[in-house]
Amino acid sequence: MTDSATDLLSKHDVVLADLDGTLYRGQLAVPGAVEAVKAARERGVPTSYVTNNASRRPSDVAAHLAELGYPAGDGDVVTSSQAAAAMLAKQLPAGSRVLVVGTDALAAEVVGVGLAVTERAEDAVAVVQGHSPDTGWRLLAEASVALRAGAVWVACNLDSTLPTERGLLPGNGAMVSVLRVATGREPQVAGKPAPGLLYSAVERTGAKAALMVGDRLDSDVEGGRAAGLPTLLVLTGVSDPAELLAVPPALRPDYVDADLGALTRAPEELAPGVRPGWGARVTGHGALTLTADGGTDPLDALRTLCSVHWGAGGGPAVVTADGPDAARALRALGLAGADASSATVGGVDGAPSLADGARRPTGTDNAGAHS
């Protein structure tokens, strides 16, 4: 463990943490995450729980976190429904009527900022859209009429899918696409990767040096970068080593590690870069070879591969191993001989994967269907 005076946590005054895949999977806490959050708080660095979940009230989210052992109160939770309501309040006079495509929790946030809720397109000056498993054609049709008449449109998030115990299902972004096609319009976006949600969390905490932590490159990391925050990707949820290697510049994290244990490691150990004991060379367009010279940590191999591949232009890649140690690392990362643009995480030939469960179906944070 790194000296606490020089570890990653020492550089920050608040942790902005994504939920599902980062802190919990459905009804279970991610191993080690509760201890990491508690240890950070004991050192004076609180966690603000930042979620694209627009289907549940902050109090319900906080209660779930507390049940799992996290130090969480209602005021520690920042949701995309809150951010969406705040966006509307800045644009509309008090008492303006809003058509809510979403749950009662989203409607409550709208009312809470001094606006009113209506079910009629003719009365609506705005439409706010968040995930609800009960959204149907009639409500989407009503929203379409309002939008064609010029109503303000705010979407809580654009997550196209949400992970569930049955696999990936349509998320809020999929339903937003219905209205895009029907109206030819584009919504304002409150949740990640738009920066508004993270701006709200920073403002609420008064943080001067916040760290964004999440498991998704396309919302958590992209959102953190859009908000001008350093980002840590943990491989406990959706994004995997293959996706990380192929990711475009706007979605590249500052730090990468297996889990929230990263908070007590030195920043330079976590940043993508050539790590001791590992080497990588470009052998063709999108082709890399990994070499091992005493390296034992597959994540250091991944950091090395990212550094070399990104420096050569990035994009989809195929990685091959030079020697048995390099081969073991690639198997552990789920990169063994696979196209990095489509590889799935999992061990090969019986080798355990570092990211086992990273693409395992979970209850969702990003669109809020289950957890």
CSV table of C-alpha atoms in Angstrom, one decimal:
chain,number,residue,atom,x,y,z
A,1,MET,CA,0.0,0.0,0.0
A,2,THR,CA,1.2,3.5,-0.9
A,3,ASP,CA,1.9,6.1,1.8
A,4,SER,CA,-1.4,7.9,2.5
A,5,ALA,CA,0.3,11.2,2.0
A,6,THR,CA,1.1,10.4,-1.7
A,7,ASP,CA,-1.7,8.0,-2.8
A,8,LEU,CA,-4.5,8.9,-5.2
A,9,LEU,CA,-7.0,9.8,-2.4
A,10,SER,CA,-4.6,12.4,-0.9
A,11,LYS,CA,-5.0,14.5,-4.1
A,12,HIS,CA,-8.8,14.8,-3.8
A,13,ASP,CA,-11.3,16.2,-1.4
A,14,VAL,CA,-14.4,14.2,-2.6
A,15,VAL,CA,-15.0,11.1,-4.6
A,16,LEU,CA,-17.9,11.3,-7.1
A,17,ALA,CA,-18.9,7.6,-7.5
A,18,ASP,CA,-21.1,6.0,-10.0
A,19,LEU,CA,-23.3,3.3,-8.5
A,20,ASP,CA,-24.1,0.1,-10.3
A,21,GLY,CA,-21.0,-1.7,-11.4
A,22,THR,CA,-18.9,0.6,-9.3
A,23,LEU,CA,-20.3,0.2,-5.8
A,24,TYR,CA,-22.9,-2.5,-6.2
A,25,ARG,CA,-24.2,-5.1,-8.6
A,26,GLY,CA,-27.9,-5.4,-8.0
A,27,GLN,CA,-28.5,-6.2,-4.4
A,28,LEU,CA,-24.8,-7.0,-3.6
A,29,ALA,CA,-21.9,-4.6,-2.9
A,30,VAL,CA,-18.9,-4.9,-5.1
A,31,PRO,CA,-16.2,-6.7,-3.0
A,32,GLY,CA,-14.0,-4.2,-1.2
A,33,ALA,CA,-16.0,-1.1,-2.2
A,34,VAL,CA,-17.8,-0.5,1.1
A,35,GLU,CA,-14.4,-0.7,2.9
A,36,ALA,CA,-12.8,1.7,0.5
A,37,VAL,CA,-15.6,4.3,0.8
A,38,LYS,CA,-15.6,4.1,4.6
A,39,ALA,CA,-11.8,4.4,4.7
A,40,ALA,CA,-11.9,7.4,2.5
A,41,ARG,CA,-14.5,9.1,4.7
A,42,GLU,CA,-12.3,8.3,7.8
A,43,ARG,CA,-9.6,10.3,6.1
A,44,GLY,CA,-11.9,13.2,5.5
A,45,VAL,CA,-12.7,12.5,1.9
A,46,PRO,CA,-16.5,11.9,1.5
A,47,THR,CA,-18.2,10.1,-1.4
A,48,SER,CA,-21.0,11.8,-3.4
A,49,TYR,CA,-23.1,9.1,-5.1
A,50,VAL,CA,-23.7,10.2,-8.6
A,51,THR,CA,-26.2,8.3,-10.8
A,52,ASN,CA,-28.0,8.5,-14.1
A,53,ASN,CA,-30.8,6.6,-12.3
A,54,ALA,CA,-34.0,8.7,-12.8
A,55,SER,CA,-36.5,6.1,-11.7
A,56,ARG,CA,-36.0,6.3,-7.9
A,57,ARG,CA,-36.0,9.1,-5.3
A,58,PRO,CA,-32.6,10.0,-3.8
A,59,SER,CA,-33.9,8.7,-0.5
A,60,ASP,CA,-34.5,5.3,-2.0
A,61,VAL,CA,-31.1,5.2,-3.5
A,62,ALA,CA,-29.5,6.3,-0.2
A,63,ALA,CA,-31.5,3.6,1.7
A,64,HIS,CA,-30.2,0.9,-0.7
A,65,LEU,CA,-26.6,2.1,-0.3
A,66,ALA,CA,-27.0,2.2,3.5
A,67,GLU,CA,-28.4,-1.3,3.5
A,68,LEU,CA,-25.2,-2.4,1.8
A,69,GLY,CA,-23.1,-0.7,4.4
A,70,TYR,CA,-22.2,2.5,2.6
A,71,PRO,CA,-22.2,5.8,4.6
A,72,ALA,CA,-25.0,7.5,2.7
A,73,GLY,CA,-27.7,10.0,3.5
A,74,ASP,CA,-30.3,11.5,1.2
A,75,GLY,CA,-28.1,14.6,0.7
A,76,ASP,CA,-25.2,12.4,-0.5
A,77,VAL,CA,-27.1,11.2,-3.6
A,78,VAL,CA,-27.2,13.2,-6.8
A,79,THR,CA,-29.5,11.9,-9.5
A,80,SER,CA,-30.1,12.8,-13.2
A,81,SER,CA,-33.7,13.4,-12.3
A,82,GLN,CA,-32.6,16.2,-9.9
A,83,ALA,CA,-30.3,17.6,-12.6
A,84,ALA,CA,-33.1,17.5,-15.2
A,85,ALA,CA,-35.5,19.3,-12.9
A,86,ALA,CA,-32.9,21.9,-12.2
A,87,MET,CA,-32.3,22.5,-15.9
A,88,LEU,CA,-36.0,23.0,-16.4
A,89,ALA,CA,-36.3,25.4,-13.5
A,90,LYS,CA,-33.6,27.6,-15.0
A,91,GLN,CA,-35.5,27.9,-18.3
A,92,LEU,CA,-39.2,28.1,-17.2
A,93,PRO,CA,-41.3,30.4,-15.0
A,94,ALA,CA,-42.5,29.0,-11.7
A,95,GLY,CA,-45.6,26.9,-12.1
A,96,SER,CA,-45.0,26.0,-15.7
A,97,ARG,CA,-46.5,22.7,-16.7
A,98,VAL,CA,-44.3,19.8,-17.6
A,99,LEU,CA,-45.2,16.5,-19.3
A,100,VAL,CA,-43.3,13.8,-17.4
A,101,VAL,CA,-42.2,10.7,-19.4
A,102,GLY,CA,-40.9,8.7,-16.4
A,103,THR,CA,-41.7,7.6,-12.9
A,104,ASP,CA,-43.4,9.4,-10.0
A,105,ALA,CA,-39.9,10.0,-8.6
A,106,LEU,CA,-39.0,12.1,-11.6
A,107,ALA,CA,-42.4,13.9,-11.3
A,108,ALA,CA,-41.6,14.7,-7.7
A,109,GLU,CA,-38.3,16.3,-8.6
A,110,VAL,CA,-40.2,18.5,-11.1
A,111,VAL,CA,-42.7,19.6,-8.5
A,112,GLY,CA,-39.9,20.1,-6.0
A,113,VAL,CA,-38.3,22.9,-8.1
A,114,GLY,CA,-41.6,24.8,-8.3
A,115,LEU,CA,-43.0,23.5,-11.6
A,116,ALA,CA,-46.3,21.6,-12.2
A,117,VAL,CA,-47.0,18.3,-13.9
A,118,THR,CA,-49.5,17.7,-16.6
A,119,GLU,CA,-50.6,14.7,-18.7
A,120,ARG,CA,-51.9,16.8,-21.6
A,121,ALA,CA,-49.6,17.9,-24.5
A,122,GLU,CA,-51.7,21.0,-25.0
A,123,ASP,CA,-50.9,22.2,-21.5
A,124,ALA,CA,-47.2,21.3,-21.5
A,125,VAL,CA,-44.5,23.9,-22.1
A,126,ALA,CA,-41.8,21.2,-21.5
A,127,VAL,CA,-41.2,17.5,-21.6
A,128,VAL,CA,-38.8,15.7,-19.3
A,129,GLN,CA,-37.9,12.1,-20.0
A,130,GLY,CA,-36.4,9.5,-17.7
A,131,HIS,CA,-36.5,5.7,-17.6
A,132,SER,CA,-39.7,3.9,-16.5
A,133,PRO,CA,-40.5,0.3,-17.3
A,134,ASP,CA,-44.1,1.4,-17.8
A,135,THR,CA,-43.6,4.0,-20.5
A,136,GLY,CA,-45.9,3.2,-23.4
A,137,TRP,CA,-47.0,4.4,-26.8
A,138,ARG,CA,-49.8,6.7,-25.6
A,139,LEU,CA,-47.4,8.7,-23.3
A,140,LEU,CA,-44.7,8.9,-26.0
A,141,ALA,CA,-47.4,10.1,-28.5
A,142,GLU,CA,-48.5,12.8,-26.1
A,143,ALA,CA,-44.9,13.9,-25.7
A,144,SER,CA,-44.4,13.9,-29.4
A,145,VAL,CA,-47.4,16.3,-29.8
A,146,ALA,CA,-45.9,18.6,-27.1
A,147,LEU,CA,-42.5,18.6,-28.7
A,148,ARG,CA,-43.8,19.3,-32.2
A,149,ALA,CA,-45.6,22.3,-30.7
A,150,GLY,CA,-42.2,23.6,-29.4
A,151,ALA,CA,-42.0,22.4,-25.8
A,152,VAL,CA,-38.6,22.4,-24.1
A,153,TRP,CA,-37.2,18.8,-24.0
A,154,VAL,CA,-34.9,17.5,-21.3
A,155,ALA,CA,-33.7,13.9,-21.2
A,156,CYS,CA,-32.3,12.6,-17.9
A,157,ASN,CA,-29.8,10.4,-19.8
A,158,LEU,CA,-29.1,8.9,-23.2
A,159,ASP,CA,-28.1,5.4,-22.0
A,160,SER,CA,-29.3,3.2,-24.9
A,161,THR,CA,-29.3,0.0,-22.8
A,162,LEU,CA,-29.6,-1.0,-19.2
A,163,PRO,CA,-28.2,-4.1,-17.7
A,164,THR,CA,-30.6,-6.4,-15.9
A,165,GLU,CA,-30.6,-10.0,-14.5
A,166,ARG,CA,-32.0,-11.0,-18.0
A,167,GLY,CA,-29.3,-9.2,-20.0
A,168,LEU,CA,-29.2,-5.8,-21.7
A,169,LEU,CA,-32.7,-4.2,-22.2
A,170,PRO,CA,-33.7,-0.9,-23.7
A,171,GLY,CA,-32.7,2.1,-21.6
A,172,ASN,CA,-33.9,5.7,-21.6
A,173,GLY,CA,-31.8,6.5,-24.6
A,174,ALA,CA,-33.7,4.0,-26.7
A,175,MET,CA,-37.0,5.6,-25.7
A,176,VAL,CA,-35.5,9.1,-26.4
A,177,SER,CA,-34.7,7.8,-29.9
A,178,VAL,CA,-38.4,7.1,-30.5
A,179,LEU,CA,-39.1,10.8,-29.9
A,180,ARG,CA,-36.1,11.9,-31.9
A,181,VAL,CA,-37.4,9.9,-34.9
A,182,ALA,CA,-41.0,11.1,-34.4
A,183,THR,CA,-40.2,14.8,-34.0
A,184,GLY,CA,-36.8,15.4,-35.6
A,185,ARG,CA,-35.6,17.2,-32.5
A,186,GLU,CA,-32.7,16.7,-30.1
A,187,PRO,CA,-33.1,16.9,-26.3
A,188,GLN,CA,-31.0,18.7,-23.7
A,189,VAL,CA,-29.3,16.1,-21.6
A,190,ALA,CA,-29.0,16.2,-17.8
A,191,GLY,CA,-27.1,13.0,-16.9
A,192,LYS,CA,-23.7,11.6,-17.8
A,193,PRO,CA,-21.9,12.0,-20.1
A,194,ALA,CA,-23.2,15.6,-20.2
A,195,PRO,CA,-21.4,17.5,-17.4
A,196,GLY,CA,-24.4,19.0,-15.6
A,197,LEU,CA,-24.9,16.1,-13.2
A,198,LEU,CA,-21.3,16.3,-12.1
A,199,TYR,CA,-21.3,20.0,-11.9
A,200,SER,CA,-24.3,19.7,-9.5
A,201,ALA,CA,-22.4,17.2,-7.3
A,202,VAL,CA,-19.3,19.4,-7.2
A,203,GLU,CA,-21.4,22.5,-6.3
A,204,ARG,CA,-23.3,20.6,-3.6
A,205,THR,CA,-20.1,19.3,-1.9
A,206,GLY,CA,-18.1,22.4,-2.4
A,207,ALA,CA,-15.3,20.3,-3.7
A,208,LYS,CA,-12.1,21.9,-5.1
A,209,ALA,CA,-10.5,18.6,-6.3
A,210,ALA,CA,-13.1,16.0,-7.0
A,211,LEU,CA,-12.3,12.6,-8.5
A,212,MET,CA,-14.9,10.9,-10.8
A,213,VAL,CA,-14.9,7.1,-10.4
A,214,GLY,CA,-17.0,4.7,-12.6
A,215,ASP,CA,-17.2,1.5,-14.5
A,216,ARG,CA,-18.4,2.9,-17.9
A,217,LEU,CA,-16.2,4.7,-20.4
A,218,ASP,CA,-19.2,6.0,-22.3
A,219,SER,CA,-20.9,7.8,-19.4
A,220,ASP,CA,-18.7,8.0,-16.3
A,221,VAL,CA,-15.3,8.7,-17.9
A,222,GLU,CA,-16.7,10.8,-20.7
A,223,GLY,CA,-18.8,12.7,-18.3
A,224,GLY,CA,-15.9,13.3,-15.9
A,225,ARG,CA,-13.8,14.5,-18.7
A,226,ALA,CA,-16.6,16.8,-20.0
A,227,ALA,CA,-16.8,18.3,-16.5
A,228,GLY,CA,-13.0,18.8,-16.4
A,229,LEU,CA,-12.4,16.2,-13.7
A,230,PRO,CA,-9.8,13.5,-13.4
A,231,THR,CA,-11.3,10.1,-13.9
A,232,LEU,CA,-10.7,6.6,-12.5
A,233,LEU,CA,-12.1,3.5,-14.4
A,234,VAL,CA,-12.7,0.4,-12.3
A,235,LEU,CA,-13.1,-2.9,-14.0
A,236,THR,CA,-15.9,-4.1,-11.9
A,237,GLY,CA,-18.8,-3.3,-14.2
A,238,VAL,CA,-19.6,-2.6,-17.8
A,239,SER,CA,-16.4,-1.5,-19.6
A,240,ASP,CA,-13.7,-4.1,-20.0
A,241,PRO,CA,-10.0,-4.1,-21.1
A,242,ALA,CA,-10.9,-4.7,-24.7
A,243,GLU,CA,-13.2,-1.7,-24.8
A,244,LEU,CA,-10.6,0.4,-22.9
A,245,LEU,CA,-7.9,-0.4,-25.4
A,246,ALA,CA,-10.0,0.6,-28.4
A,247,VAL,CA,-11.6,3.7,-26.8
A,248,PRO,CA,-11.4,7.1,-28.6
A,249,PRO,CA,-9.5,9.9,-26.9
A,250,ALA,CA,-12.5,11.6,-25.4
A,251,LEU,CA,-13.3,8.5,-23.3
A,252,ARG,CA,-9.8,7.7,-22.0
A,253,PRO,CA,-9.5,7.7,-18.2
A,254,ASP,CA,-6.7,9.2,-16.3
A,255,TYR,CA,-6.4,6.1,-14.1
A,256,VAL,CA,-7.3,2.4,-14.4
A,257,ASP,CA,-7.5,-0.3,-11.8
A,258,ALA,CA,-9.4,-3.4,-10.9
A,259,ASP,CA,-11.5,-1.8,-8.2
A,260,LEU,CA,-11.7,1.0,-5.6
A,261,GLY,CA,-8.6,-0.3,-3.9
A,262,ALA,CA,-7.0,2.1,-6.4
A,263,LEU,CA,-7.7,5.0,-4.0
A,264,THR,CA,-4.8,3.9,-1.8
A,265,ARG,CA,-2.4,3.4,-4.6
A,266,ALA,CA,0.0,6.0,-6.1
A,267,PRO,CA,-1.4,7.9,-9.1
A,268,GLU,CA,1.6,7.2,-11.2
A,269,GLU,CA,1.0,3.4,-10.8
A,270,LEU,CA,-2.6,3.7,-12.0
A,271,ALA,CA,-2.0,6.0,-15.1
A,272,PRO,CA,-1.8,4.4,-18.5
A,273,GLY,CA,2.0,4.1,-19.3
A,274,VAL,CA,4.7,1.6,-19.9
A,275,ARG,CA,5.1,-0.2,-16.6
A,276,PRO,CA,8.1,-2.0,-15.2
A,277,GLY,CA,8.3,-5.6,-16.4
A,278,TRP,CA,6.2,-5.1,-19.5
A,279,GLY,CA,6.7,-3.9,-23.0
A,280,ALA,CA,4.6,-3.6,-26.1
A,281,ARG,CA,5.4,-2.9,-29.7
A,282,VAL,CA,3.3,-2.0,-32.7
A,283,THR,CA,3.5,-4.7,-35.4
A,284,GLY,CA,1.1,-3.3,-37.9
A,285,HIS,CA,-2.0,-1.2,-38.2
A,286,GLY,CA,-4.1,-2.0,-35.1
A,287,ALA,CA,-1.7,-4.8,-34.2
A,288,LEU,CA,0.3,-5.1,-31.0
A,289,THR,CA,2.6,-7.6,-29.4
A,290,LEU,CA,2.9,-7.8,-25.6
A,291,THR,CA,6.2,-8.8,-24.0
A,292,ALA,CA,6.9,-9.7,-20.4
A,293,ASP,CA,10.2,-9.1,-18.6
A,294,GLY,CA,9.5,-10.0,-15.0
A,295,GLY,CA,6.0,-8.4,-15.0
A,296,THR,CA,3.3,-10.2,-13.0
A,297,ASP,CA,0.4,-7.8,-12.8
A,298,PRO,CA,-1.9,-8.1,-15.9
A,299,LEU,CA,-3.3,-4.6,-15.2
A,300,ASP,CA,0.2,-3.2,-15.6
A,301,ALA,CA,0.3,-5.0,-18.9
A,302,LEU,CA,-3.0,-3.3,-19.8
A,303,ARG,CA,-1.7,0.1,-18.9
A,304,THR,CA,1.4,-0.6,-21.0
A,305,LEU,CA,-0.7,-1.7,-24.0
A,306,CYS,CA,-3.0,1.4,-23.7
A,307,SER,CA,-0.1,3.7,-23.6
A,308,VAL,CA,1.6,2.2,-26.7
A,309,HIS,CA,-1.5,1.7,-28.7
A,310,TRP,CA,-3.0,5.1,-27.9
A,311,GLY,CA,0.3,6.7,-28.8
A,312,ALA,CA,0.2,5.0,-32.2
A,313,GLY,CA,-3.3,6.4,-32.9
A,314,GLY,CA,-5.5,3.9,-31.0
A,315,GLY,CA,-8.7,2.3,-32.4
A,316,PRO,CA,-9.6,-1.4,-32.7
A,317,ALA,CA,-6.6,-3.6,-32.0
A,318,VAL,CA,-5.5,-7.2,-32.1
A,319,VAL,CA,-2.9,-8.2,-29.4
A,320,THR,CA,-0.6,-11.1,-29.5
A,321,ALA,CA,1.7,-12.4,-26.8
A,322,ASP,CA,5.4,-12.9,-27.0
A,323,GLY,CA,6.1,-15.6,-24.4
A,324,PRO,CA,4.1,-17.5,-21.8
A,325,ASP,CA,4.0,-14.7,-19.2
A,326,ALA,CA,2.5,-12.3,-21.7
A,327,ALA,CA,0.0,-15.0,-22.8
A,328,ARG,CA,-1.1,-15.4,-19.3
A,329,ALA,CA,-1.7,-11.7,-18.9
A,330,LEU,CA,-3.7,-11.5,-22.0
A,331,ARG,CA,-5.9,-14.4,-21.0
A,332,ALA,CA,-6.5,-12.7,-17.6
A,333,LEU,CA,-7.5,-9.5,-19.4
A,334,GLY,CA,-9.8,-11.3,-21.9
A,335,LEU,CA,-7.6,-10.1,-24.7
A,336,ALA,CA,-6.0,-13.3,-25.8
A,337,GLY,CA,-5.8,-13.2,-29.6
A,338,ALA,CA,-9.1,-11.3,-29.8
A,339,ASP,CA,-10.2,-8.2,-31.7
A,340,ALA,CA,-10.2,-5.5,-29.0
A,341,SER,CA,-13.2,-3.9,-30.6
A,342,SER,CA,-15.4,-6.9,-29.8
A,343,ALA,CA,-13.6,-9.1,-27.3
A,344,THR,CA,-15.6,-10.2,-24.2
A,345,VAL,CA,-14.1,-10.4,-20.8
A,346,GLY,CA,-13.4,-13.9,-19.5
A,347,GLY,CA,-10.6,-16.3,-18.8
A,348,VAL,CA,-9.3,-18.5,-21.6
A,349,ASP,CA,-8.1,-22.1,-21.1
A,350,GLY,CA,-9.2,-22.0,-17.5
A,351,ALA,CA,-7.3,-18.8,-16.7
A,352,PRO,CA,-9.2,-16.5,-14.4
A,353,SER,CA,-10.1,-13.1,-15.7
A,354,LEU,CA,-9.2,-10.0,-13.8
A,355,ALA,CA,-12.5,-8.6,-14.8
A,356,ASP,CA,-14.7,-11.6,-14.2
A,357,GLY,CA,-18.2,-10.2,-13.9
A,358,ALA,CA,-17.4,-7.0,-15.7
A,359,ARG,CA,-20.0,-7.7,-18.3
A,360,ARG,CA,-22.1,-9.9,-16.1
A,361,PRO,CA,-25.8,-8.7,-16.1
A,362,THR,CA,-26.4,-6.5,-13.0
A,363,GLY,CA,-29.1,-4.3,-11.6
A,364,THR,CA,-28.8,-1.0,-13.3
A,365,ASP,CA,-27.5,2.4,-12.2
A,366,ASN,CA,-27.4,4.0,-15.6
A,367,ALA,CA,-31.0,3.9,-16.4
A,368,GLY,CA,-32.5,2.8,-13.1
A,369,ALA,CA,-34.7,-0.2,-13.7
A,370,HIS,CA,-33.8,-2.3,-10.8
A,371,SER,CA,-31.1,-1.0,-8.4
